[in-house]
Amino acid sequence: MTAAIAASGVRATARIAARGNERGGTDLPVLDGEGPLAVRRTRSAGTGAHVTLVGAMSAPLGGDRLTVEAAAHAGARLRVGSAAATLALPGQSKEPARYDVRITVGDDAELSWLPEQLISVRDSELCVTTRAELAASASLVLREEQVLGRTGEDPGRLTSRLTVRRAGRPLLDQELSCGPGAPGGWDGPAVLAGHHAIGQLVVVRPEFERDKPGPALLGEATVRMPLAGPAVLVTVVAPDALRVRRALDEALRTLT
């Protein structure tokens, strides 16, 4: 498919749909990308499907509107990753870029959303919205990692909102805004405390209804908190992306 190019930026959508089959595996009836959003099925072990997002061009730039829709329908096992980090870059348009992720997980389905880091480059402005809608028996692993500026560089403006709903009820709805022009205090002791990388991990599992991990301090700047319903949130801040990834990987090992 071809992306639309407007005067203010690129408009592109990638669509991924997975469905469980009668053999106990997972089919991918929909796997479409546009413009900077290319999607590839990659080799995976087991019965699940693994899809990788591949950046076909520099994006998001100022004014771009990018959307990724990922759906794991009944009985599917889907893992979505990315080939490389995403750089939010300034563009010719002075409008902010938008990157919307829409996740749907059906009955008895599992979806793991595990992209590489998002890097907010100096003079860029990006609004990221991630919305996940889960059925009551669905499972979700969702990881977000954000880096404020390249090495030795100030960040751009980054606003990120994450919403997770299960069976029509909210589990999590939070927003963070960082960088020039963001509300005061984002780099203070109550939020990032001078760190340049932040990560969060949301794990939703039906079995957490019976036995959900409790709150815990997992490291110097890593905390695990139970959410309402069968869900857990892990948040970490660190000086760099590598330490964020290590903390989230270790937290995930204790939750799966």
Short mmCIF file of C-alpha atoms in Angstrom, two decimals:
data_model
loop_
_atom_site.label_atom_id
_atom_site.label_comp_id
_atom_site.label_asym_id
_atom_site.label_seq_id
_atom_site.Cartn_x
_atom_site.Cartn_y
_atom_site.Cartn_z
CA MET A 1 0.00 0.00 0.00
CA THR A 2 1.12 3.58 -0.63
CA ALA A 3 1.27 6.19 2.10
CA ALA A 4 -0.45 9.53 1.61
CA ILE A 5 1.88 12.53 1.61
CA ALA A 6 0.20 15.74 2.70
CA ALA A 7 1.72 19.21 2.81
CA SER A 8 2.09 18.85 6.57
CA GLY A 9 3.62 15.36 6.52
CA VAL A 10 3.17 11.65 5.79
CA ARG A 11 -0.02 9.73 6.58
CA ALA A 12 0.58 5.98 6.94
CA THR A 13 -1.01 2.98 8.67
CA ALA A 14 0.29 -0.52 9.32
CA ARG A 15 -2.23 -3.28 10.05
CA ILE A 16 -1.52 -6.64 11.68
CA ALA A 17 -4.18 -9.23 12.45
CA ALA A 18 -3.56 -12.68 13.91
CA ARG A 19 -6.06 -15.50 14.33
CA GLY A 20 -5.81 -18.90 15.96
CA ASN A 21 -6.26 -21.84 13.61
CA GLU A 22 -7.64 -25.36 14.02
CA ARG A 23 -4.10 -26.80 14.25
CA GLY A 24 -3.36 -24.80 17.38
CA GLY A 25 -1.16 -22.35 15.49
CA THR A 26 -1.57 -18.71 14.52
CA ASP A 27 -2.37 -17.35 11.07
CA LEU A 28 -1.79 -13.78 9.86
CA PRO A 29 -4.70 -12.93 7.54
CA VAL A 30 -3.74 -9.24 7.58
CA LEU A 31 -0.18 -7.95 7.26
CA ASP A 32 -0.12 -4.57 5.52
CA GLY A 33 2.23 -1.61 5.74
CA GLU A 34 2.50 1.84 4.18
CA GLY A 35 5.32 4.30 3.60
CA PRO A 36 7.68 4.29 6.59
CA LEU A 37 5.76 1.45 8.26
CA ALA A 38 6.79 -1.87 6.72
CA VAL A 39 5.77 -5.13 8.40
CA ARG A 40 7.43 -8.51 8.03
CA ARG A 41 6.60 -11.95 9.39
CA THR A 42 9.73 -13.31 11.01
CA ARG A 43 10.68 -16.78 12.15
CA SER A 44 9.35 -17.79 15.56
CA ALA A 45 9.48 -20.80 17.81
CA GLY A 46 6.33 -22.54 18.96
CA THR A 47 2.79 -21.98 17.69
CA GLY A 48 2.75 -18.17 17.81
CA ALA A 49 3.36 -15.64 15.05
CA HIS A 50 6.16 -13.06 15.19
CA VAL A 51 5.92 -9.79 13.25
CA THR A 52 8.65 -7.14 12.96
CA LEU A 53 8.08 -3.47 12.15
CA VAL A 54 10.77 -2.21 9.78
CA GLY A 55 11.38 1.49 9.19
CA ALA A 56 11.34 2.00 5.41
CA MET A 57 12.19 5.72 5.68
CA SER A 58 12.96 8.36 8.32
CA ALA A 59 9.88 8.89 10.49
CA PRO A 60 8.17 10.26 12.39
CA LEU A 61 9.03 13.77 11.24
CA GLY A 62 7.18 16.94 12.20
CA GLY A 63 3.62 16.79 10.86
CA ASP A 64 3.59 13.01 10.21
CA ARG A 65 0.58 10.94 11.26
CA LEU A 66 1.52 7.28 11.75
CA THR A 67 -0.75 4.51 13.02
CA VAL A 68 -0.10 0.87 13.86
CA GLU A 69 -3.08 -1.44 14.42
CA ALA A 70 -2.30 -4.86 15.92
CA ALA A 71 -5.04 -7.37 16.70
CA ALA A 72 -4.75 -10.86 18.18
CA HIS A 73 -8.14 -12.49 17.67
CA ALA A 74 -9.50 -15.50 19.52
CA GLY A 75 -6.86 -18.14 20.22
CA ALA A 76 -3.99 -16.26 18.56
CA ARG A 77 -0.45 -15.90 19.91
CA LEU A 78 1.17 -12.78 18.46
CA ARG A 79 4.48 -11.07 19.20
CA VAL A 80 5.26 -7.70 17.60
CA GLY A 81 8.72 -6.16 17.72
CA SER A 82 10.74 -3.69 15.68
CA ALA A 83 13.99 -3.96 13.78
CA ALA A 84 15.54 -0.82 15.25
CA ALA A 85 14.91 2.15 17.49
CA THR A 86 12.45 4.81 16.33
CA LEU A 87 13.80 8.38 16.09
CA ALA A 88 11.40 11.29 16.45
CA LEU A 89 12.96 13.93 14.20
CA PRO A 90 12.22 17.55 13.34
CA GLY A 91 10.72 18.11 9.90
CA GLN A 92 9.83 20.92 7.54
CA SER A 93 6.38 21.16 9.11
CA LYS A 94 6.16 22.95 12.45
CA GLU A 95 3.24 20.74 13.48
CA PRO A 96 3.91 17.95 15.98
CA ALA A 97 4.12 14.40 14.71
CA ARG A 98 1.65 11.77 15.93
CA TYR A 99 2.23 8.06 16.42
CA ASP A 100 -0.84 6.05 17.41
CA VAL A 101 -0.76 2.39 18.42
CA ARG A 102 -4.05 0.51 18.67
CA ILE A 103 -3.92 -2.95 20.20
CA THR A 104 -6.81 -5.41 20.41
CA VAL A 105 -6.59 -8.80 22.15
CA GLY A 106 -9.51 -11.22 21.93
CA ASP A 107 -10.70 -14.14 24.03
CA ASP A 108 -7.97 -16.63 24.99
CA ALA A 109 -5.47 -14.69 22.86
CA GLU A 110 -2.02 -13.40 23.77
CA LEU A 111 -0.22 -10.36 22.39
CA SER A 112 3.30 -9.22 23.21
CA TRP A 113 4.12 -5.67 22.12
CA LEU A 114 7.91 -5.36 22.41
CA PRO A 115 9.31 -2.62 20.15
CA GLU A 116 12.74 -1.07 20.42
CA GLN A 117 13.28 2.33 22.03
CA LEU A 118 11.73 5.60 20.96
CA ILE A 119 14.33 8.40 20.91
CA SER A 120 13.20 12.01 21.15
CA VAL A 121 15.69 14.03 19.09
CA ARG A 122 16.38 17.71 19.76
CA ASP A 123 13.87 20.11 18.11
CA SER A 124 11.37 17.31 17.43
CA GLU A 125 7.82 17.22 18.79
CA LEU A 126 5.94 13.94 19.00
CA CYS A 127 2.67 12.81 20.58
CA VAL A 128 2.46 9.04 21.12
CA THR A 129 -0.81 7.36 22.06
CA THR A 130 -1.05 3.65 22.83
CA ARG A 131 -4.49 2.14 23.42
CA ALA A 132 -5.01 -1.52 24.28
CA GLU A 133 -8.47 -3.16 24.42
CA LEU A 134 -8.53 -6.63 25.99
CA ALA A 135 -11.18 -9.30 26.32
CA ALA A 136 -11.68 -10.74 29.82
CA SER A 137 -9.60 -13.86 29.05
CA ALA A 138 -6.88 -12.06 27.06
CA SER A 139 -3.19 -11.80 27.97
CA LEU A 140 -0.93 -8.84 27.21
CA VAL A 141 2.74 -7.98 27.58
CA LEU A 142 3.40 -4.37 26.61
CA ARG A 143 6.79 -2.67 26.85
CA GLU A 144 7.53 1.00 26.19
CA GLU A 145 11.01 2.54 26.34
CA GLN A 146 11.69 6.21 25.70
CA VAL A 147 15.03 8.02 25.51
CA LEU A 148 15.23 11.79 25.86
CA GLY A 149 17.81 12.97 23.37
CA ARG A 150 20.73 11.29 21.67
CA THR A 151 24.02 11.05 23.55
CA GLY A 152 25.14 14.49 24.69
CA GLU A 153 22.07 16.14 23.18
CA ASP A 154 18.98 17.84 24.62
CA PRO A 155 15.64 16.11 23.96
CA GLY A 156 12.73 17.22 21.84
CA ARG A 157 9.20 17.52 23.18
CA LEU A 158 7.61 14.13 23.82
CA THR A 159 4.08 13.48 25.08
CA SER A 160 3.10 9.87 25.67
CA ARG A 161 -0.25 8.45 26.78
CA LEU A 162 -0.90 4.78 27.55
CA THR A 163 -4.40 3.39 28.06
CA VAL A 164 -5.24 -0.25 28.81
CA ARG A 165 -8.84 -1.49 29.12
CA ARG A 166 -10.03 -5.00 29.94
CA ALA A 167 -13.60 -6.15 29.33
CA GLY A 168 -14.52 -2.51 28.82
CA ARG A 169 -13.07 -1.33 32.14
CA PRO A 170 -9.90 0.73 32.58
CA LEU A 171 -6.79 -0.91 34.03
CA LEU A 172 -4.40 1.95 33.33
CA ASP A 173 -4.57 5.46 31.88
CA GLN A 174 -1.48 7.63 32.25
CA GLU A 175 0.30 10.41 30.41
CA LEU A 176 3.82 11.81 30.57
CA SER A 177 5.12 14.93 28.87
CA CYS A 178 8.86 15.70 28.71
CA GLY A 179 11.19 18.15 27.06
CA PRO A 180 11.04 21.83 26.11
CA GLY A 181 7.59 23.29 26.71
CA ALA A 182 6.41 20.41 28.91
CA PRO A 183 4.76 21.21 32.25
CA GLY A 184 7.31 22.04 34.92
CA GLY A 185 8.72 19.28 37.07
CA TRP A 186 9.10 16.55 34.46
CA ASP A 187 12.88 16.37 35.07
CA GLY A 188 12.60 16.89 38.82
CA PRO A 189 12.84 14.37 41.67
CA ALA A 190 9.14 13.42 41.47
CA VAL A 191 9.34 12.25 37.84
CA LEU A 192 12.62 11.55 36.02
CA ALA A 193 15.05 12.92 38.62
CA GLY A 194 17.50 13.97 35.93
CA HIS A 195 17.51 10.61 34.12
CA HIS A 196 17.33 10.47 30.32
CA ALA A 197 15.59 7.11 29.81
CA ILE A 198 12.28 5.76 31.06
CA GLY A 199 10.56 2.43 30.57
CA GLN A 200 7.38 0.71 31.56
CA LEU A 201 6.07 -2.79 31.32
CA VAL A 202 2.41 -3.79 31.58
CA VAL A 203 1.59 -7.46 32.06
CA VAL A 204 -2.03 -8.64 32.06
CA ARG A 205 -2.77 -12.30 32.72
CA PRO A 206 -6.06 -13.98 33.70
CA GLU A 207 -4.22 -16.07 36.31
CA PHE A 208 -3.35 -12.87 38.18
CA GLU A 209 -6.99 -12.88 39.32
CA ARG A 210 -5.98 -15.66 41.72
CA ASP A 211 -2.34 -14.86 42.44
CA LYS A 212 -1.09 -11.39 41.51
CA PRO A 213 2.43 -10.19 42.39
CA GLY A 214 2.42 -7.45 44.99
CA PRO A 215 4.23 -4.11 45.06
CA ALA A 216 8.01 -4.26 45.17
CA LEU A 217 11.11 -2.14 44.72
CA LEU A 218 13.05 -4.15 42.13
CA GLY A 219 16.08 -1.87 41.94
CA GLU A 220 17.33 1.58 42.75
CA ALA A 221 14.84 3.16 40.33
CA THR A 222 12.59 0.25 39.33
CA VAL A 223 9.22 -0.36 40.94
CA ARG A 224 6.49 -2.95 40.44
CA MET A 225 2.90 -2.03 41.22
CA PRO A 226 -0.26 -4.13 40.96
CA LEU A 227 -3.12 -2.54 39.02
CA ALA A 228 -6.85 -2.97 39.48
CA GLY A 229 -7.71 -6.31 37.91
CA PRO A 230 -5.26 -9.03 36.83
CA ALA A 231 -2.48 -6.66 35.83
CA VAL A 232 0.92 -5.39 36.96
CA LEU A 233 2.87 -2.25 35.98
CA VAL A 234 6.67 -1.99 36.19
CA THR A 235 8.27 1.45 35.81
CA VAL A 236 11.97 2.29 35.62
CA VAL A 237 14.08 5.40 35.07
CA ALA A 238 17.77 5.21 34.25
CA PRO A 239 20.66 7.17 32.73
CA ASP A 240 20.48 5.22 29.46
CA ALA A 241 18.41 2.81 27.39
CA LEU A 242 20.60 -0.21 28.11
CA ARG A 243 19.90 -0.06 31.83
CA VAL A 244 16.19 0.41 31.22
CA ARG A 245 16.10 -2.71 29.03
CA ARG A 246 18.00 -4.80 31.56
CA ALA A 247 15.62 -3.77 34.34
CA LEU A 248 12.50 -4.52 32.31
CA ASP A 249 13.84 -7.85 31.04
CA GLU A 250 14.55 -8.95 34.60
CA ALA A 251 11.10 -7.82 35.74
CA LEU A 252 9.44 -9.70 32.88
CA ARG A 253 11.24 -12.91 33.80
CA THR A 254 9.59 -12.76 37.24
CA LEU A 255 6.12 -12.25 35.75
CA THR A 256 5.97 -14.91 33.04
#
